[in-house]
PDB file of C-alpha atoms in Angstrom:
ATOM      1  CA  MET Q   1     102.693 207.744  91.600  1.00 47.00           C
ATOM      2  CA  GLY Q   2     105.151 206.807  89.215  1.00 56.00           C
ATOM      3  CA  LEU Q   3     105.024 203.227  89.897  1.00 59.00           C
ATOM      4  CA  VAL Q   4     101.218 202.762  89.894  1.00 70.00           C
ATOM      5  CA  THR Q   5     100.746 204.723  86.733  1.00 75.00           C
ATOM      6  CA  PRO Q   6     103.754 204.250  84.463  1.00 73.00           C
ATOM      7  CA  GLU Q   7     104.423 206.674  81.734  1.00 82.00           C
ATOM      8  CA  LEU Q   8     104.061 205.873  78.034  1.00 85.00           C
ATOM      9  CA  GLY Q   9     107.753 205.597  77.425  1.00 85.00           C
ATOM     10  CA  THR Q  10     108.188 203.228  80.418  1.00 84.00           C
ATOM     11  CA  PHE Q  11     105.197 201.221  79.304  1.00 85.00           C
ATOM     12  CA  ILE Q  12     106.696 200.850  75.717  1.00 92.00           C
ATOM     13  CA  TRP Q  13     110.088 199.696  77.094  1.00 90.00           C
ATOM     14  CA  MET Q  14     108.445 197.265  79.480  1.00 90.00           C
ATOM     15  CA  PHE Q  15     106.371 195.920  76.609  1.00 93.00           C
ATOM     16  CA  ILE Q  16     109.423 195.451  74.428  1.00 96.00           C
ATOM     17  CA  ALA Q  17     111.385 193.786  77.221  1.00 94.00           C
ATOM     18  CA  PHE Q  18     108.390 191.562  77.951  1.00 94.00           C
ATOM     19  CA  ALA Q  19     107.872 190.625  74.224  1.00 95.00           C
ATOM     20  CA  SER Q  20     111.565 189.899  73.820  1.00 94.00           C
ATOM     21  CA  VAL Q  21     111.788 187.694  76.794  1.00 93.00           C
ATOM     22  CA  PHE Q  22     108.578 185.969  75.820  1.00 90.00           C
ATOM     23  CA  PHE Q  23     109.869 185.469  72.382  1.00 93.00           C
ATOM     24  CA  LEU Q  24     113.047 184.004  73.641  1.00 89.00           C
ATOM     25  CA  LEU Q  25     111.357 181.770  76.175  1.00 87.00           C
ATOM     26  CA  LYS Q  26     108.855 180.591  73.482  1.00 88.00           C
ATOM     27  CA  LYS Q  27     111.597 179.893  70.950  1.00 90.00           C
ATOM     28  CA  TYR Q  28     114.186 178.300  73.175  1.00 89.00           C
ATOM     29  CA  ALA Q  29     112.948 177.294  76.653  1.00 87.00           C
ATOM     30  CA  TRP Q  30     109.327 176.564  76.060  1.00 87.00           C
ATOM     31  CA  PRO Q  31     109.860 173.553  73.693  1.00 88.00           C
ATOM     32  CA  ALA Q  32     112.323 172.072  76.228  1.00 88.00           C
ATOM     33  CA  ILE Q  33     109.978 172.649  79.037  1.00 88.00           C
ATOM     34  CA  VAL Q  34     107.014 171.213  77.039  1.00 90.00           C
ATOM     35  CA  ASP Q  35     109.120 168.158  76.072  1.00 91.00           C
ATOM     36  CA  ALA Q  36     110.315 167.617  79.664  1.00 92.00           C
ATOM     37  CA  ILE Q  37     106.674 167.786  80.927  1.00 93.00           C
ATOM     38  CA  GLU Q  38     105.633 165.485  78.067  1.00 95.00           C
ATOM     39  CA  GLU Q  39     108.500 163.091  78.848  1.00 94.00           C
ATOM     40  CA  ARG Q  40     107.550 163.248  82.571  1.00 95.00           C
ATOM     41  CA  ASN Q  41     103.831 162.665  81.746  1.00 96.00           C
ATOM     42  CA  ASN Q  42     104.719 159.645  79.581  1.00 95.00           C
ATOM     43  CA  SER Q  43     107.136 158.196  82.130  1.00 94.00           C
ATOM     44  CA  ILE Q  44     104.252 158.571  84.849  1.00 95.00           C
ATOM     45  CA  LYS Q  45     101.806 156.873  82.476  1.00 96.00           C
ATOM     46  CA  GLU Q  46     104.230 154.121  81.812  1.00 95.00           C
ATOM     47  CA  ALA Q  47     104.991 153.754  85.577  1.00 94.00           C
ATOM     48  CA  LEU Q  48     101.159 153.596  86.223  1.00 95.00           C
ATOM     49  CA  LEU Q  49     100.760 150.970  83.544  1.00 95.00           C
ATOM     50  CA  SER Q  50     103.788 148.953  84.885  1.00 94.00           C
ATOM     51  CA  ALA Q  51     102.197 149.326  88.414  1.00 94.00           C
ATOM     52  CA  GLU Q  52      98.832 147.912  87.075  1.00 94.00           C
ATOM     53  CA  ILE Q  53     100.670 145.073  85.266  1.00 95.00           C
ATOM     54  CA  ALA Q  54     102.684 144.411  88.516  1.00 94.00           C
ATOM     55  CA  LYS Q  55      99.417 144.527  90.598  1.00 94.00           C
ATOM     56  CA  GLY Q  56      97.803 141.999  88.176  1.00 93.00           C
ATOM     57  CA  GLU Q  57     100.892 139.704  88.209  1.00 94.00           C
ATOM     58  CA  MET Q  58     100.971 140.006  91.989  1.00 95.00           C
ATOM     59  CA  ALA Q  59      97.293 139.056  92.245  1.00 93.00           C
ATOM     60  CA  LYS Q  60      98.043 136.047  89.972  1.00 95.00           C
ATOM     61  CA  LEU Q  61     100.916 135.074  92.095  1.00 94.00           C
ATOM     62  CA  GLN Q  62      98.882 135.372  95.251  1.00 94.00           C
ATOM     63  CA  ALA Q  63      96.123 133.138  93.551  1.00 93.00           C
ATOM     64  CA  ASP Q  64      98.838 130.655  92.460  1.00 94.00           C
ATOM     65  CA  ASN Q  65     100.307 130.677  96.092  1.00 94.00           C
ATOM     66  CA  LEU Q  66      96.862 130.018  97.567  1.00 94.00           C
ATOM     67  CA  ILE Q  67      96.383 127.123  95.060  1.00 95.00           C
ATOM     68  CA  ILE Q  68      99.835 125.741  95.883  1.00 95.00           C
ATOM     69  CA  LEU Q  69      99.243 126.103  99.681  1.00 95.00           C
ATOM     70  CA  LYS Q  70      95.904 124.285  99.386  1.00 95.00           C
ATOM     71  CA  GLU Q  71      97.482 121.508  97.456  1.00 95.00           C
ATOM     72  CA  ALA Q  72     100.370 121.221  99.914  1.00 95.00           C
ATOM     73  CA  ARG Q  73      97.899 121.095 102.742  1.00 95.00           C
ATOM     74  CA  ARG Q  74      95.882 118.402 100.895  1.00 96.00           C
ATOM     75  CA  GLU Q  75      99.019 116.442 100.269  1.00 95.00           C
ATOM     76  CA  ARG Q  76     100.045 116.785 103.898  1.00 95.00           C
ATOM     77  CA  GLU Q  77      96.687 115.538 105.089  1.00 95.00           C
ATOM     78  CA  GLY Q  78      96.827 112.656 102.742  1.00 94.00           C
ATOM     79  CA  MET Q  79     100.422 111.841 103.921  1.00 95.00           C
ATOM     80  CA  LEU Q  80      99.127 112.077 107.487  1.00 95.00           C
ATOM     81  CA  LYS Q  81      96.150 109.812 106.758  1.00 95.00           C
ATOM     82  CA  GLU Q  82      98.350 107.273 104.957  1.00 94.00           C
ATOM     83  CA  ALA Q  83     100.928 107.239 107.924  1.00 94.00           C
ATOM     84  CA  LYS Q  84      98.049 106.728 110.417  1.00 94.00           C
ATOM     85  CA  GLU Q  85      96.566 103.950 108.372  1.00 94.00           C
ATOM     86  CA  LEU Q  86      99.838 102.320 107.966  1.00 94.00           C
ATOM     87  CA  GLY Q  87     100.513 102.582 111.725  1.00 93.00           C
ATOM     88  CA  GLU Q  88      97.135 100.948 112.381  1.00 94.00           C
ATOM     89  CA  GLN Q  89      97.817  98.217 109.900  1.00 94.00           C
ATOM     90  CA  ILE Q  90     101.246  97.562 111.598  1.00 95.00           C
ATOM     91  CA  VAL Q  91      99.505  97.404 115.015  1.00 94.00           C
ATOM     92  CA  ARG Q  92      96.850  95.073 113.629  1.00 94.00           C
ATOM     93  CA  GLU Q  93      99.555  92.816 112.138  1.00 94.00           C
ATOM     94  CA  ALA Q  94     101.501  92.772 115.365  1.00 93.00           C
ATOM     95  CA  LYS Q  95      98.401  91.847 117.285  1.00 93.00           C
ATOM     96  CA  THR Q  96      97.572  89.156 114.816  1.00 94.00           C
ATOM     97  CA  LYS Q  97     101.069  87.782 114.871  1.00 94.00           C
ATOM     98  CA  ALA Q  98     101.150  87.988 118.671  1.00 93.00           C
ATOM     99  CA  THR Q  99      97.788  86.096 118.929  1.00 93.00           C
ATOM    100  CA  GLU Q 100      99.081  83.421 116.404  1.00 93.00           C
ATOM    101  CA  GLU Q 101     102.300  83.066 118.359  1.00 93.00           C
ATOM    102  CA  ALA Q 102     100.408  82.770 121.621  1.00 92.00           C
ATOM    103  CA  GLU Q 103      98.131  80.102 120.081  1.00 93.00           C
ATOM    104  CA  LYS Q 104     101.159  78.266 118.830  1.00 93.00           C
ATOM    105  CA  VAL Q 105     102.687  78.386 122.346  1.00 93.00           C
ATOM    106  CA  VAL Q 106      99.514  77.302 123.935  1.00 93.00           C
ATOM    107  CA  GLU Q 107      99.063  74.403 121.405  1.00 92.00           C
ATOM    108  CA  SER Q 108     102.676  73.317 121.873  1.00 92.00           C
ATOM    109  CA  ALA Q 109     102.124  73.428 125.671  1.00 92.00           C
ATOM    110  CA  ARG Q 110      98.958  71.361 125.281  1.00 93.00           C
ATOM    111  CA  GLN Q 111     100.850  68.867 123.010  1.00 93.00           C
ATOM    112  CA  ALA Q 112     103.725  68.660 125.654  1.00 92.00           C
ATOM    113  CA  ILE Q 113     101.336  68.178 128.475  1.00 93.00           C
ATOM    114  CA  GLU Q 114      99.429  65.540 126.529  1.00 92.00           C
ATOM    115  CA  SER Q 115     102.605  63.697 125.565  1.00 92.00           C
ATOM    116  CA  ASP Q 116     103.730  63.931 129.143  1.00 90.00           C
ATOM    117  CA  LYS Q 117     100.415  62.643 130.349  1.00 91.00           C
ATOM    118  CA  VAL Q 118     100.520  59.707 127.967  1.00 91.00           C
ATOM    119  CA  ALA Q 119     104.182  58.919 128.953  1.00 90.00           C
ATOM    120  CA  ALA Q 120     103.219  59.183 132.648  1.00 90.00           C
ATOM    121  CA  LEU Q 121     100.192  56.853 132.215  1.00 90.00           C
ATOM    122  CA  SER Q 122     102.222  54.446 130.326  1.00 89.00           C
ATOM    123  CA  GLU Q 123     104.912  54.528 132.964  1.00 89.00           C
ATOM    124  CA  ILE Q 124     102.207  54.018 135.621  1.00 89.00           C
ATOM    125  CA  LYS Q 125     100.650  51.073 133.765  1.00 85.00           C
ATOM    126  CA  THR Q 126     104.061  49.491 133.288  1.00 88.00           C
ATOM    127  CA  GLN Q 127     104.836  49.894 136.950  1.00 86.00           C
ATOM    128  CA  VAL Q 128     101.317  48.547 137.941  1.00 83.00           C
ATOM    129  CA  ALA Q 129     101.815  45.575 135.586  1.00 81.00           C
ATOM    130  CA  ASN Q 130     105.389  44.907 137.106  1.00 82.00           C
ATOM    131  CA  LEU Q 131     103.892  45.214 140.586  1.00 82.00           C
ATOM    132  CA  SER Q 132     100.925  43.002 139.733  1.00 78.00           C
ATOM    133  CA  VAL Q 133     103.277  40.305 138.307  1.00 78.00           C
ATOM    134  CA  GLU Q 134     105.569  40.512 141.279  1.00 79.00           C
ATOM    135  CA  ILE Q 135     102.664  40.187 143.689  1.00 77.00           C
ATOM    136  CA  ALA Q 136     101.054  37.341 141.618  1.00 76.00           C
ATOM    137  CA  GLU Q 137     104.403  35.598 141.567  1.00 77.00           C
ATOM    138  CA  LYS Q 138     104.822  35.928 145.377  1.00 74.00           C
ATOM    139  CA  VAL Q 139     101.203  34.715 145.842  1.00 71.00           C
ATOM    140  CA  LEU Q 140     101.598  31.786 143.587  1.00 71.00           C
ATOM    141  CA  ARG Q 141     104.981  30.796 145.208  1.00 70.00           C
ATOM    142  CA  ARG Q 142     103.393  30.840 148.549  1.00 67.00           C
ATOM    143  CA  GLN Q 143     100.417  28.785 147.258  1.00 70.00           C
ATOM    144  CA  PHE Q 144     102.507  26.267 145.403  1.00 66.00           C
ATOM    145  CA  GLU Q 145     105.279  25.681 147.716  1.00 68.00           C
ATOM    146  CA  ASP Q 146     105.818  22.182 146.609  1.00 71.00           C
ATOM    147  CA  ASP Q 147     106.855  21.110 143.126  1.00 72.00           C
ATOM    148  CA  GLN Q 148     103.761  18.875 142.504  1.00 76.00           C
ATOM    149  CA  GLN Q 149     101.200  21.556 142.828  1.00 74.00           C
ATOM    150  CA  GLN Q 150     103.248  23.877 140.514  1.00 72.00           C
ATOM    151  CA  LYS Q 151     103.355  21.140 137.845  1.00 76.00           C
ATOM    152  CA  ASP Q 152      99.604  20.411 138.135  1.00 78.00           C
ATOM    153  CA  TYR Q 153      98.675  24.055 137.843  1.00 75.00           C
ATOM    154  CA  PHE Q 154     101.080  24.443 134.833  1.00 73.00           C
ATOM    155  CA  GLN Q 155      99.513  21.498 133.128  1.00 80.00           C
ATOM    156  CA  LYS Q 156      96.030  23.063 133.665  1.00 79.00           C
ATOM    157  CA  LEU Q 157      97.126  26.510 132.259  1.00 74.00           C
ATOM    158  CA  MET Q 158      98.691  24.834 129.204  1.00 76.00           C
ATOM    159  CA  LYS Q 159      95.362  23.073 128.460  1.00 79.00           C
ATOM    160  CA  GLU Q 160      93.552  26.380 128.692  1.00 76.00           C
ATOM    161  CA  VAL Q 161      96.012  28.131 126.403  1.00 70.00           C
ATOM    162  CA  ASN Q 162      95.781  25.353 123.824  1.00 68.00           C
ATOM    163  CA  ILE Q 163      92.068  25.465 123.950  1.00 60.00           C
ATOM    164  CA  ASN Q 164      91.799  29.212 123.168  1.00 49.00           C
TER     165      ASN Q 164
END
């Protein structure tokens, strides 16, 4: 039973060994261990603080990103709306221009038809007048085959013209 119940001499030597090791550890090792633990504790606190700051900055950046994204979407919608309106305006202008051109072509065709009609009527009147004169000349020649009848008729016409 020597190990379970040590003798007094062994107990004293164990106490001296323990006290000397404890004294050496307390004097030389313990301050280094405590400093290392304190330094580790401080670095952990700083890391946690930095993580909190980074988390706050990340939240701020995400909020800024959302704002920028909303603004970009709004600008895109505005640009699309503007492009659509511009396209509609171009279509309206093209339709208006085409309508105006069609009206000009129709009016030009009407004027051409009217002038052709007037020219045709004028030509027909001229031809009718020429034909009438030729027919009248032939009829009169046949009626006045002798010179005396022609002279008498001529004298009669001259009197009528002078009277009017």
